[in-house]
Amino acid sequence: MERVGSIEEVRQAVLAARREGKRIALVPTMGALHAGHLSLVDAACKRADYVVVSIFVNPTQFGPGEDFAAYPRDLERDFDLLRSEGADLVFTPSVDAMYAADAQVTVAPGPLGDVFEGEIRPGHFSGVCTVVAKLFGIVQPDLAFFGEKDFQQLAIVKRMVCDLDLPVRIVACPIVRVPDGLALSSRNVYLSAGERHAATVLYRALRTAETLALGGETDAALLAEAMRACIAEEPLATLDYAAVIDPATLRTLDVLAGPARALVAVRLGETRLIDNMPLSTGA
Ligand code: PAF
């Protein structure tokens, strides 16, 4: 496994792999890797011949007062994990390597970026789209792997690829959970023991909606309300939102009649957690 920090080194390594006829995959990450990230690398290794993993804590997707400085970083541990998982190249650029001091152009996510996470974290998805578009330009992968855990991010990246005609196929990978249902997230390390215990409320809320939907409930507002009621029972949790949406448009649904996704976002102390689950009707 090769470790590089400059855009030129990535281009050279990817060019050499391409000359050998290899199919190139990119797994963009911000490091602090856990089994969720490793499942993306594993999926990439199965679908491609040369797997690039980027580790870059992207400052432009953090708002003022968010956890950019405190975001967990452990590069040596990440390298060991990626080596064992079979990645070929790890790209760890500095902020200066990624963003020229006089850079001016950014990618606007459009209306999908204004709701849910975008409403609570203004500018977040512009930062995500810009860095992902740059990574696509640098690596020029055939395939790029994203987790369903950040469901809105995934929807926006798919939309960006479609609307900007970017020549990359987006592969969505399922959420990885620990046995009590908590979705893996690099931010779980911030939770105190009590908050970690309370954090299972996100999964419980989603499962409540899932069970009601499977039982034949098609009133999407009622499903969202059931999730809110579940979260309200957890004293350490403060609800940001609970919604039932169309997975492509992210619009809040009235009725469950086709593809649907339940979303929740909750604060536990200083930590915000998000989670989601597909919903299908009992029919
Ligand atoms: O999901 C993440 O870790 C980040 O948003 C991403 C896609 C690596 C862009 O910085």
PDB file of C-alpha atoms and ligand atoms in Angstrom:
ATOM      1  CA  MET A   1       0.000   0.000   0.000  1.00  0.00           C
ATOM      2  CA  GLU A   2       1.347   3.393  -1.016  1.00  0.00           C
ATOM      3  CA  ARG A   3       0.841   6.602   1.015  1.00  0.00           C
ATOM      4  CA  VAL A   4       0.943   9.924  -0.827  1.00  0.00           C
ATOM      5  CA  GLY A   5       0.198  13.535   0.033  1.00  0.00           C
ATOM      6  CA  SER A   6       0.371  15.389  -3.262  1.00  0.00           C
ATOM      7  CA  ILE A   7      -2.130  15.551  -6.113  1.00  0.00           C
ATOM      8  CA  GLU A   8       0.678  14.873  -8.609  1.00  0.00           C
ATOM      9  CA  GLU A   9       1.645  11.625  -6.835  1.00  0.00           C
ATOM     10  CA  VAL A  10      -1.983  10.439  -6.919  1.00  0.00           C
ATOM     11  CA  ARG A  11      -2.250  11.224 -10.621  1.00  0.00           C
ATOM     12  CA  GLN A  12       0.981   9.306 -11.391  1.00  0.00           C
ATOM     13  CA  ALA A  13      -0.047   6.247  -9.352  1.00  0.00           C
ATOM     14  CA  VAL A  14      -3.558   6.143 -10.821  1.00  0.00           C
ATOM     15  CA  LEU A  15      -2.203   6.634 -14.357  1.00  0.00           C
ATOM     16  CA  ALA A  16       0.159   3.674 -13.884  1.00  0.00           C
ATOM     17  CA  ALA A  17      -2.734   1.511 -12.621  1.00  0.00           C
ATOM     18  CA  ARG A  18      -4.916   2.600 -15.528  1.00  0.00           C
ATOM     19  CA  ARG A  19      -2.173   1.753 -18.037  1.00  0.00           C
ATOM     20  CA  GLU A  20      -2.286  -1.784 -16.616  1.00  0.00           C
ATOM     21  CA  GLY A  21      -5.992  -1.852 -17.466  1.00  0.00           C
ATOM     22  CA  LYS A  22      -7.100  -1.626 -13.845  1.00  0.00           C
ATOM     23  CA  ARG A  23     -10.535  -0.405 -12.776  1.00  0.00           C
ATOM     24  CA  ILE A  24     -10.101   2.402 -10.248  1.00  0.00           C
ATOM     25  CA  ALA A  25     -12.207   2.900  -7.099  1.00  0.00           C
ATOM     26  CA  LEU A  26     -12.228   5.834  -4.686  1.00  0.00           C
ATOM     27  CA  VAL A  27     -13.378   5.699  -1.066  1.00  0.00           C
ATOM     28  CA  PRO A  28     -13.436   9.293   0.246  1.00  0.00           C
ATOM     29  CA  THR A  29     -13.120   9.523   4.052  1.00  0.00           C
ATOM     30  CA  MET A  30     -12.179  11.950   6.789  1.00  0.00           C
ATOM     31  CA  GLY A  31     -10.219   9.248   8.633  1.00  0.00           C
ATOM     32  CA  ALA A  32     -10.856   8.006  12.206  1.00  0.00           C
ATOM     33  CA  LEU A  33     -11.796   4.843  10.394  1.00  0.00           C
ATOM     34  CA  HIS A  34     -14.245   2.309  11.784  1.00  0.00           C
ATOM     35  CA  ALA A  35     -15.887  -0.851  10.469  1.00  0.00           C
ATOM     36  CA  GLY A  36     -18.344   1.256   8.429  1.00  0.00           C
ATOM     37  CA  HIS A  37     -15.479   2.775   6.409  1.00  0.00           C
ATOM     38  CA  LEU A  38     -13.787  -0.603   6.138  1.00  0.00           C
ATOM     39  CA  SER A  39     -16.981  -2.073   4.659  1.00  0.00           C
ATOM     40  CA  LEU A  40     -16.717   0.575   1.913  1.00  0.00           C
ATOM     41  CA  VAL A  41     -13.079  -0.383   1.259  1.00  0.00           C
ATOM     42  CA  ASP A  42     -14.029  -4.055   1.230  1.00  0.00           C
ATOM     43  CA  ALA A  43     -16.836  -3.381  -1.285  1.00  0.00           C
ATOM     44  CA  ALA A  44     -14.393  -1.329  -3.390  1.00  0.00           C
ATOM     45  CA  CYS A  45     -11.786  -4.121  -3.365  1.00  0.00           C
ATOM     46  CA  LYS A  46     -14.448  -6.552  -4.632  1.00  0.00           C
ATOM     47  CA  ARG A  47     -15.566  -4.271  -7.485  1.00  0.00           C
ATOM     48  CA  ALA A  48     -12.286  -2.678  -8.596  1.00  0.00           C
ATOM     49  CA  ASP A  49      -8.628  -3.584  -9.163  1.00  0.00           C
ATOM     50  CA  TYR A  50      -7.031  -0.481  -7.670  1.00  0.00           C
ATOM     51  CA  VAL A  51      -8.531   1.113  -4.559  1.00  0.00           C
ATOM     52  CA  VAL A  52      -7.687   4.672  -3.546  1.00  0.00           C
ATOM     53  CA  VAL A  53      -8.769   5.856  -0.074  1.00  0.00           C
ATOM     54  CA  SER A  54      -8.590   9.572   0.665  1.00  0.00           C
ATOM     55  CA  ILE A  55      -8.240  10.767   4.249  1.00  0.00           C
ATOM     56  CA  PHE A  56      -8.900  14.477   4.505  1.00  0.00           C
ATOM     57  CA  VAL A  57     -10.683  16.324   7.277  1.00  0.00           C
ATOM     58  CA  ASN A  58     -12.230  18.886   4.969  1.00  0.00           C
ATOM     59  CA  PRO A  59     -12.432  22.299   6.677  1.00  0.00           C
ATOM     60  CA  THR A  60     -14.956  23.726   4.212  1.00  0.00           C
ATOM     61  CA  GLN A  61     -17.724  21.360   5.321  1.00  0.00           C
ATOM     62  CA  PHE A  62     -17.473  22.396   8.987  1.00  0.00           C
ATOM     63  CA  GLY A  63     -19.321  25.494  10.149  1.00  0.00           C
ATOM     64  CA  PRO A  64     -18.092  27.993  12.740  1.00  0.00           C
ATOM     65  CA  GLY A  65     -18.318  26.385  16.190  1.00  0.00           C
ATOM     66  CA  GLU A  66     -18.371  22.845  14.758  1.00  0.00           C
ATOM     67  CA  ASP A  67     -15.806  20.171  15.608  1.00  0.00           C
ATOM     68  CA  PHE A  68     -13.195  20.658  12.833  1.00  0.00           C
ATOM     69  CA  ALA A  69     -10.265  21.103  15.256  1.00  0.00           C
ATOM     70  CA  ALA A  70     -11.467  18.348  17.596  1.00  0.00           C
ATOM     71  CA  TYR A  71     -12.439  15.887  14.846  1.00  0.00           C
ATOM     72  CA  PRO A  72     -10.736  12.574  15.743  1.00  0.00           C
ATOM     73  CA  ARG A  73      -7.496  11.965  13.805  1.00  0.00           C
ATOM     74  CA  ASP A  74      -5.290   8.857  14.011  1.00  0.00           C
ATOM     75  CA  LEU A  75      -3.455   8.450  10.722  1.00  0.00           C
ATOM     76  CA  GLU A  76      -1.117   5.621  11.765  1.00  0.00           C
ATOM     77  CA  ARG A  77      -4.051   3.501  12.970  1.00  0.00           C
ATOM     78  CA  ASP A  78      -5.957   4.329   9.769  1.00  0.00           C
ATOM     79  CA  PHE A  79      -2.986   3.241   7.614  1.00  0.00           C
ATOM     80  CA  ASP A  80      -2.741  -0.101   9.467  1.00  0.00           C
ATOM     81  CA  LEU A  81      -6.467  -0.754   9.007  1.00  0.00           C
ATOM     82  CA  LEU A  82      -6.363   0.137   5.316  1.00  0.00           C
ATOM     83  CA  ARG A  83      -3.304  -2.038   4.710  1.00  0.00           C
ATOM     84  CA  SER A  84      -5.100  -5.036   6.271  1.00  0.00           C
ATOM     85  CA  GLU A  85      -8.215  -4.285   4.237  1.00  0.00           C
ATOM     86  CA  GLY A  86      -6.280  -4.329   0.930  1.00  0.00           C
ATOM     87  CA  ALA A  87      -6.336  -0.663  -0.158  1.00  0.00           C
ATOM     88  CA  ASP A  88      -3.714   0.195  -2.801  1.00  0.00           C
ATOM     89  CA  LEU A  89      -3.193   3.928  -2.307  1.00  0.00           C
ATOM     90  CA  VAL A  90      -3.947   6.271   0.580  1.00  0.00           C
ATOM     91  CA  PHE A  91      -4.137   9.970  -0.267  1.00  0.00           C
ATOM     92  CA  THR A  92      -3.677  12.279   2.723  1.00  0.00           C
ATOM     93  CA  PRO A  93      -3.425  15.823   1.358  1.00  0.00           C
ATOM     94  CA  SER A  94      -2.806  18.878   3.516  1.00  0.00           C
ATOM     95  CA  VAL A  95      -5.378  21.678   3.496  1.00  0.00           C
ATOM     96  CA  ASP A  96      -2.934  23.783   1.447  1.00  0.00           C
ATOM     97  CA  ALA A  97      -2.529  21.005  -1.126  1.00  0.00           C
ATOM     98  CA  MET A  98      -6.304  20.820  -1.583  1.00  0.00           C
ATOM     99  CA  TYR A  99      -7.190  24.506  -1.473  1.00  0.00           C
ATOM    100  CA  ALA A 100      -5.119  27.180  -3.168  1.00  0.00           C
ATOM    101  CA  ALA A 101      -5.134  30.420  -1.174  1.00  0.00           C
ATOM    102  CA  ASP A 102      -6.832  32.186  -4.111  1.00  0.00           C
ATOM    103  CA  ALA A 103      -9.370  29.440  -4.926  1.00  0.00           C
ATOM    104  CA  GLN A 104     -12.749  30.918  -5.834  1.00  0.00           C
ATOM    105  CA  VAL A 105     -14.997  28.296  -7.403  1.00  0.00           C
ATOM    106  CA  THR A 106     -17.208  26.031  -5.296  1.00  0.00           C
ATOM    107  CA  VAL A 107     -19.961  23.558  -6.124  1.00  0.00           C
ATOM    108  CA  ALA A 108     -23.490  24.491  -4.995  1.00  0.00           C
ATOM    109  CA  PRO A 109     -25.583  21.504  -3.924  1.00  0.00           C
ATOM    110  CA  GLY A 110     -28.902  23.069  -4.974  1.00  0.00           C
ATOM    111  CA  PRO A 111     -32.175  22.640  -3.072  1.00  0.00           C
ATOM    112  CA  LEU A 112     -31.279  19.150  -1.779  1.00  0.00           C
ATOM    113  CA  GLY A 113     -28.611  20.882   0.276  1.00  0.00           C
ATOM    114  CA  ASP A 114     -31.016  23.324   1.959  1.00  0.00           C
ATOM    115  CA  VAL A 115     -33.060  20.834   4.009  1.00  0.00           C
ATOM    116  CA  PHE A 116     -32.383  18.638   7.071  1.00  0.00           C
ATOM    117  CA  GLU A 117     -28.591  18.680   7.633  1.00  0.00           C
ATOM    118  CA  GLY A 118     -28.250  21.612   5.231  1.00  0.00           C
ATOM    119  CA  GLU A 119     -30.711  23.716   7.215  1.00  0.00           C
ATOM    120  CA  ILE A 120     -28.941  22.993  10.507  1.00  0.00           C
ATOM    121  CA  ARG A 121     -25.419  23.183   9.035  1.00  0.00           C
ATOM    122  CA  PRO A 122     -25.508  26.008   6.432  1.00  0.00           C
ATOM    123  CA  GLY A 123     -22.735  25.616   3.833  1.00  0.00           C
ATOM    124  CA  HIS A 124     -22.013  22.024   4.825  1.00  0.00           C
ATOM    125  CA  PHE A 125     -23.062  20.434   1.538  1.00  0.00           C
ATOM    126  CA  SER A 126     -21.328  23.043  -0.573  1.00  0.00           C
ATOM    127  CA  GLY A 127     -18.127  22.027   1.257  1.00  0.00           C
ATOM    128  CA  VAL A 128     -18.904  18.341   0.695  1.00  0.00           C
ATOM    129  CA  CYS A 129     -19.752  18.767  -3.005  1.00  0.00           C
ATOM    130  CA  THR A 130     -16.675  20.888  -3.649  1.00  0.00           C
ATOM    131  CA  VAL A 131     -14.237  18.486  -2.006  1.00  0.00           C
ATOM    132  CA  VAL A 132     -15.877  15.396  -3.532  1.00  0.00           C
ATOM    133  CA  ALA A 133     -15.827  16.999  -7.006  1.00  0.00           C
ATOM    134  CA  LYS A 134     -12.134  17.841  -6.463  1.00  0.00           C
ATOM    135  CA  LEU A 135     -11.365  14.277  -5.349  1.00  0.00           C
ATOM    136  CA  PHE A 136     -13.171  12.961  -8.438  1.00  0.00           C
ATOM    137  CA  GLY A 137     -11.063  15.319 -10.566  1.00  0.00           C
ATOM    138  CA  ILE A 138      -7.827  14.260  -8.884  1.00  0.00           C
ATOM    139  CA  VAL A 139      -8.388  10.473  -8.804  1.00  0.00           C
ATOM    140  CA  GLN A 140     -10.754  10.135 -11.792  1.00  0.00           C
ATOM    141  CA  PRO A 141     -12.202   6.903 -10.389  1.00  0.00           C
ATOM    142  CA  ASP A 142     -14.511   4.570 -12.300  1.00  0.00           C
ATOM    143  CA  LEU A 143     -16.408   3.886  -9.064  1.00  0.00           C
ATOM    144  CA  ALA A 144     -16.783   5.836  -5.814  1.00  0.00           C
ATOM    145  CA  PHE A 145     -18.119   4.326  -2.596  1.00  0.00           C
ATOM    146  CA  PHE A 146     -20.302   6.180  -0.072  1.00  0.00           C
ATOM    147  CA  GLY A 147     -22.111   4.946   3.029  1.00  0.00           C
ATOM    148  CA  GLU A 148     -25.887   5.176   3.388  1.00  0.00           C
ATOM    149  CA  LYS A 149     -25.339   6.436   6.939  1.00  0.00           C
ATOM    150  CA  ASP A 150     -24.951   9.968   5.506  1.00  0.00           C
ATOM    151  CA  PHE A 151     -28.066   9.503   3.420  1.00  0.00           C
ATOM    152  CA  GLN A 152     -28.543  13.132   2.395  1.00  0.00           C
ATOM    153  CA  GLN A 153     -24.869  13.394   1.408  1.00  0.00           C
ATOM    154  CA  LEU A 154     -25.257  10.287  -0.748  1.00  0.00           C
ATOM    155  CA  ALA A 155     -28.390  11.694  -2.451  1.00  0.00           C
ATOM    156  CA  ILE A 156     -26.629  15.007  -3.150  1.00  0.00           C
ATOM    157  CA  VAL A 157     -23.456  13.354  -4.478  1.00  0.00           C
ATOM    158  CA  LYS A 158     -25.567  11.177  -6.821  1.00  0.00           C
ATOM    159  CA  ARG A 159     -27.405  14.292  -8.002  1.00  0.00           C
ATOM    160  CA  MET A 160     -24.121  16.171  -8.513  1.00  0.00           C
ATOM    161  CA  VAL A 161     -22.692  13.320 -10.613  1.00  0.00           C
ATOM    162  CA  CYS A 162     -25.857  13.253 -12.703  1.00  0.00           C
ATOM    163  CA  ASP A 163     -26.267  17.011 -13.114  1.00  0.00           C
ATOM    164  CA  LEU A 164     -22.572  17.700 -13.834  1.00  0.00           C
ATOM    165  CA  ASP A 165     -22.149  14.601 -16.066  1.00  0.00           C
ATOM    166  CA  LEU A 166     -19.220  13.386 -13.988  1.00  0.00           C
ATOM    167  CA  PRO A 167     -17.894  10.084 -15.363  1.00  0.00           C
ATOM    168  CA  VAL A 168     -18.041   8.079 -12.137  1.00  0.00           C
ATOM    169  CA  ARG A 169     -20.482   5.482 -10.826  1.00  0.00           C
ATOM    170  CA  ILE A 170     -21.604   6.013  -7.227  1.00  0.00           C
ATOM    171  CA  VAL A 171     -21.904   2.826  -5.193  1.00  0.00           C
ATOM    172  CA  ALA A 172     -24.016   3.068  -2.011  1.00  0.00           C
ATOM    173  CA  CYS A 173     -23.103   0.753   0.865  1.00  0.00           C
ATOM    174  CA  PRO A 174     -25.362  -0.203   3.793  1.00  0.00           C
ATOM    175  CA  ILE A 175     -25.044   1.228   7.293  1.00  0.00           C
ATOM    176  CA  VAL A 176     -22.921  -0.830   9.692  1.00  0.00           C
ATOM    177  CA  ARG A 177     -24.368  -1.090  13.219  1.00  0.00           C
ATOM    178  CA  VAL A 178     -23.133  -2.455  16.519  1.00  0.00           C
ATOM    179  CA  PRO A 179     -25.345  -5.168  18.071  1.00  0.00           C
ATOM    180  CA  ASP A 180     -27.504  -2.690  20.049  1.00  0.00           C
ATOM    181  CA  GLY A 181     -28.336  -0.914  16.783  1.00  0.00           C
ATOM    182  CA  LEU A 182     -26.169   2.216  17.030  1.00  0.00           C
ATOM    183  CA  ALA A 183     -24.852   3.134  13.576  1.00  0.00           C
ATOM    184  CA  LEU A 184     -21.060   3.407  13.433  1.00  0.00           C
ATOM    185  CA  SER A 185     -19.839   6.994  13.234  1.00  0.00           C
ATOM    186  CA  SER A 186     -16.490   8.628  13.910  1.00  0.00           C
ATOM    187  CA  ARG A 187     -18.373  10.986  16.242  1.00  0.00           C
ATOM    188  CA  ASN A 188     -19.496   8.137  18.548  1.00  0.00           C
ATOM    189  CA  VAL A 189     -16.164   8.554  20.398  1.00  0.00           C
ATOM    190  CA  TYR A 190     -17.434  11.886  21.754  1.00  0.00           C
ATOM    191  CA  LEU A 191     -20.267  10.202  23.712  1.00  0.00           C
ATOM    192  CA  SER A 192     -20.042   9.783  27.487  1.00  0.00           C
ATOM    193  CA  ALA A 193     -21.073   6.361  28.850  1.00  0.00           C
ATOM    194  CA  GLY A 194     -24.571   7.669  29.604  1.00  0.00           C
ATOM    195  CA  GLU A 195     -24.919   9.315  26.184  1.00  0.00           C
ATOM    196  CA  ARG A 196     -23.647   6.155  24.470  1.00  0.00           C
ATOM    197  CA  HIS A 197     -26.401   4.205  26.234  1.00  0.00           C
ATOM    198  CA  ALA A 198     -29.001   6.823  25.284  1.00  0.00           C
ATOM    199  CA  ALA A 199     -27.772   6.871  21.659  1.00  0.00           C
ATOM    200  CA  THR A 200     -29.651   3.647  20.909  1.00  0.00           C
ATOM    201  CA  VAL A 201     -32.781   5.823  20.837  1.00  0.00           C
ATOM    202  CA  LEU A 202     -32.076   6.694  17.171  1.00  0.00           C
ATOM    203  CA  TYR A 203     -32.278   3.034  16.170  1.00  0.00           C
ATOM    204  CA  ARG A 204     -35.325   2.453  18.389  1.00  0.00           C
ATOM    205  CA  ALA A 205     -37.121   5.385  16.752  1.00  0.00           C
ATOM    206  CA  LEU A 206     -36.321   4.133  13.250  1.00  0.00           C
ATOM    207  CA  ARG A 207     -37.388   0.595  14.134  1.00  0.00           C
ATOM    208  CA  THR A 208     -40.663   1.966  15.520  1.00  0.00           C
ATOM    209  CA  ALA A 209     -41.412   3.561  12.140  1.00  0.00           C
ATOM    210  CA  GLU A 210     -40.277   0.446  10.294  1.00  0.00           C
ATOM    211  CA  THR A 211     -42.514  -1.823  12.381  1.00  0.00           C
ATOM    212  CA  LEU A 212     -45.556   0.440  11.958  1.00  0.00           C
ATOM    213  CA  ALA A 213     -44.966   0.620   8.182  1.00  0.00           C
ATOM    214  CA  LEU A 214     -44.588  -3.145   7.912  1.00  0.00           C
ATOM    215  CA  GLY A 215     -47.819  -3.467   9.888  1.00  0.00           C
ATOM    216  CA  GLY A 216     -49.623  -1.493   7.166  1.00  0.00           C
ATOM    217  CA  GLU A 217     -49.418   2.129   8.427  1.00  0.00           C
ATOM    218  CA  THR A 218     -49.007   4.377   5.370  1.00  0.00           C
ATOM    219  CA  ASP A 219     -49.544   7.797   6.992  1.00  0.00           C
ATOM    220  CA  ALA A 220     -46.017   9.235   6.798  1.00  0.00           C
ATOM    221  CA  ALA A 221     -46.775  12.073   9.247  1.00  0.00           C
ATOM    222  CA  LEU A 222     -47.936   9.528  11.805  1.00  0.00           C
ATOM    223  CA  LEU A 223     -44.704   7.516  11.322  1.00  0.00           C
ATOM    224  CA  ALA A 224     -42.608  10.658  11.835  1.00  0.00           C
ATOM    225  CA  GLU A 225     -44.644  11.518  14.932  1.00  0.00           C
ATOM    226  CA  ALA A 226     -44.069   8.013  16.319  1.00  0.00           C
ATOM    227  CA  MET A 227     -40.299   8.525  15.921  1.00  0.00           C
ATOM    228  CA  ARG A 228     -40.499  11.909  17.691  1.00  0.00           C
ATOM    229  CA  ALA A 229     -42.489  10.355  20.548  1.00  0.00           C
ATOM    230  CA  CYS A 230     -39.878   7.608  20.931  1.00  0.00           C
ATOM    231  CA  ILE A 231     -37.033  10.168  21.062  1.00  0.00           C
ATOM    232  CA  ALA A 232     -38.965  12.334  23.543  1.00  0.00           C
ATOM    233  CA  GLU A 233     -38.882   9.420  25.993  1.00  0.00           C
ATOM    234  CA  GLU A 234     -35.070   9.587  26.182  1.00  0.00           C
ATOM    235  CA  PRO A 235     -34.173  12.399  28.636  1.00  0.00           C
ATOM    236  CA  LEU A 236     -30.606  12.857  27.318  1.00  0.00           C
ATOM    237  CA  ALA A 237     -31.737  13.254  23.694  1.00  0.00           C
ATOM    238  CA  THR A 238     -32.819  16.483  21.996  1.00  0.00           C
ATOM    239  CA  LEU A 239     -34.514  16.033  18.649  1.00  0.00           C
ATOM    240  CA  ASP A 240     -33.277  17.992  15.613  1.00  0.00           C
ATOM    241  CA  TYR A 241     -35.605  16.277  13.155  1.00  0.00           C
ATOM    242  CA  ALA A 242     -37.459  13.067  12.398  1.00  0.00           C
ATOM    243  CA  ALA A 243     -38.929  12.714   8.934  1.00  0.00           C
ATOM    244  CA  VAL A 244     -40.157  10.262   6.344  1.00  0.00           C
ATOM    245  CA  ILE A 245     -38.880  11.242   2.921  1.00  0.00           C
ATOM    246  CA  ASP A 246     -38.668  10.300  -0.724  1.00  0.00           C
ATOM    247  CA  PRO A 247     -35.090   8.933  -1.025  1.00  0.00           C
ATOM    248  CA  ALA A 248     -34.342  10.690  -4.341  1.00  0.00           C
ATOM    249  CA  THR A 249     -35.965  14.116  -3.882  1.00  0.00           C
ATOM    250  CA  LEU A 250     -35.642  14.193  -0.059  1.00  0.00           C
ATOM    251  CA  ARG A 251     -39.181  15.632   0.032  1.00  0.00           C
ATOM    252  CA  THR A 252     -41.248  14.842   3.104  1.00  0.00           C
ATOM    253  CA  LEU A 253     -43.865  12.259   2.179  1.00  0.00           C
ATOM    254  CA  ASP A 254     -47.571  12.378   3.042  1.00  0.00           C
ATOM    255  CA  VAL A 255     -48.244   8.756   2.211  1.00  0.00           C
ATOM    256  CA  LEU A 256     -46.026   5.689   1.995  1.00  0.00           C
ATOM    257  CA  ALA A 257     -46.707   4.397  -1.503  1.00  0.00           C
ATOM    258  CA  GLY A 258     -43.245   3.694  -2.925  1.00  0.00           C
ATOM    259  CA  PRO A 259     -39.614   4.033  -1.865  1.00  0.00           C
ATOM    260  CA  ALA A 260     -39.303   5.846   1.460  1.00  0.00           C
ATOM    261  CA  ARG A 261     -36.610   6.560   4.026  1.00  0.00           C
ATOM    262  CA  ALA A 262     -36.964   7.468   7.686  1.00  0.00           C
ATOM    263  CA  LEU A 263     -34.398  10.041   8.891  1.00  0.00           C
ATOM    264  CA  VAL A 264     -33.535  11.098  12.422  1.00  0.00           C
ATOM    265  CA  ALA A 265     -31.068  13.592  13.874  1.00  0.00           C
ATOM    266  CA  VAL A 266     -30.558  13.922  17.611  1.00  0.00           C
ATOM    267  CA  ARG A 267     -28.276  15.826  19.965  1.00  0.00           C
ATOM    268  CA  LEU A 268     -26.808  14.044  22.966  1.00  0.00           C
ATOM    269  CA  GLY A 269     -24.911  16.641  24.964  1.00  0.00           C
ATOM    270  CA  GLU A 270     -22.467  18.265  22.534  1.00  0.00           C
ATOM    271  CA  THR A 271     -22.706  15.455  19.981  1.00  0.00           C
ATOM    272  CA  ARG A 272     -25.089  15.318  17.013  1.00  0.00           C
ATOM    273  CA  LEU A 273     -25.927  11.901  15.628  1.00  0.00           C
ATOM    274  CA  ILE A 274     -27.845  11.095  12.446  1.00  0.00           C
ATOM    275  CA  ASP A 275     -29.291   7.820  11.269  1.00  0.00           C
ATOM    276  CA  ASN A 276     -31.794   6.495   8.732  1.00  0.00           C
ATOM    277  CA  MET A 277     -33.588   3.376   7.561  1.00  0.00           C
ATOM    278  CA  PRO A 278     -35.487   2.314   4.440  1.00  0.00           C
ATOM    279  CA  LEU A 279     -39.216   1.878   4.975  1.00  0.00           C
ATOM    280  CA  SER A 280     -41.391  -0.531   3.123  1.00  0.00           C
ATOM    281  CA  THR A 281     -45.121  -1.070   3.467  1.00  0.00           C
ATOM    282  CA  GLY A 282     -46.586  -4.324   4.708  1.00  0.00           C
ATOM    283  CA  ALA A 283     -48.410  -4.674   1.377  1.00  0.00           C
TER     284      ALA A 283
HETATM  285  O1  PAF B   1     -18.583  11.403   4.587  1.00  0.00           O
HETATM  286  C1  PAF B   1     -17.471  11.943   4.786  1.00  0.00           C
HETATM  287  O2  PAF B   1     -16.625  11.433   5.513  1.00  0.00           O
HETATM  288  C2  PAF B   1     -17.156  13.264   4.110  1.00  0.00           C
HETATM  289  O3  PAF B   1     -18.272  14.078   4.030  1.00  0.00           O
HETATM  290  C3  PAF B   1     -16.507  13.085   2.719  1.00  0.00           C
HETATM  291  C4  PAF B   1     -17.456  12.411   1.735  1.00  0.00           C
HETATM  292  C5  PAF B   1     -15.225  12.284   2.842  1.00  0.00           C
HETATM  293  C6  PAF B   1     -16.159  14.464   2.130  1.00  0.00           C
HETATM  294  O4  PAF B   1     -15.272  15.142   2.954  1.00  0.00           O
END
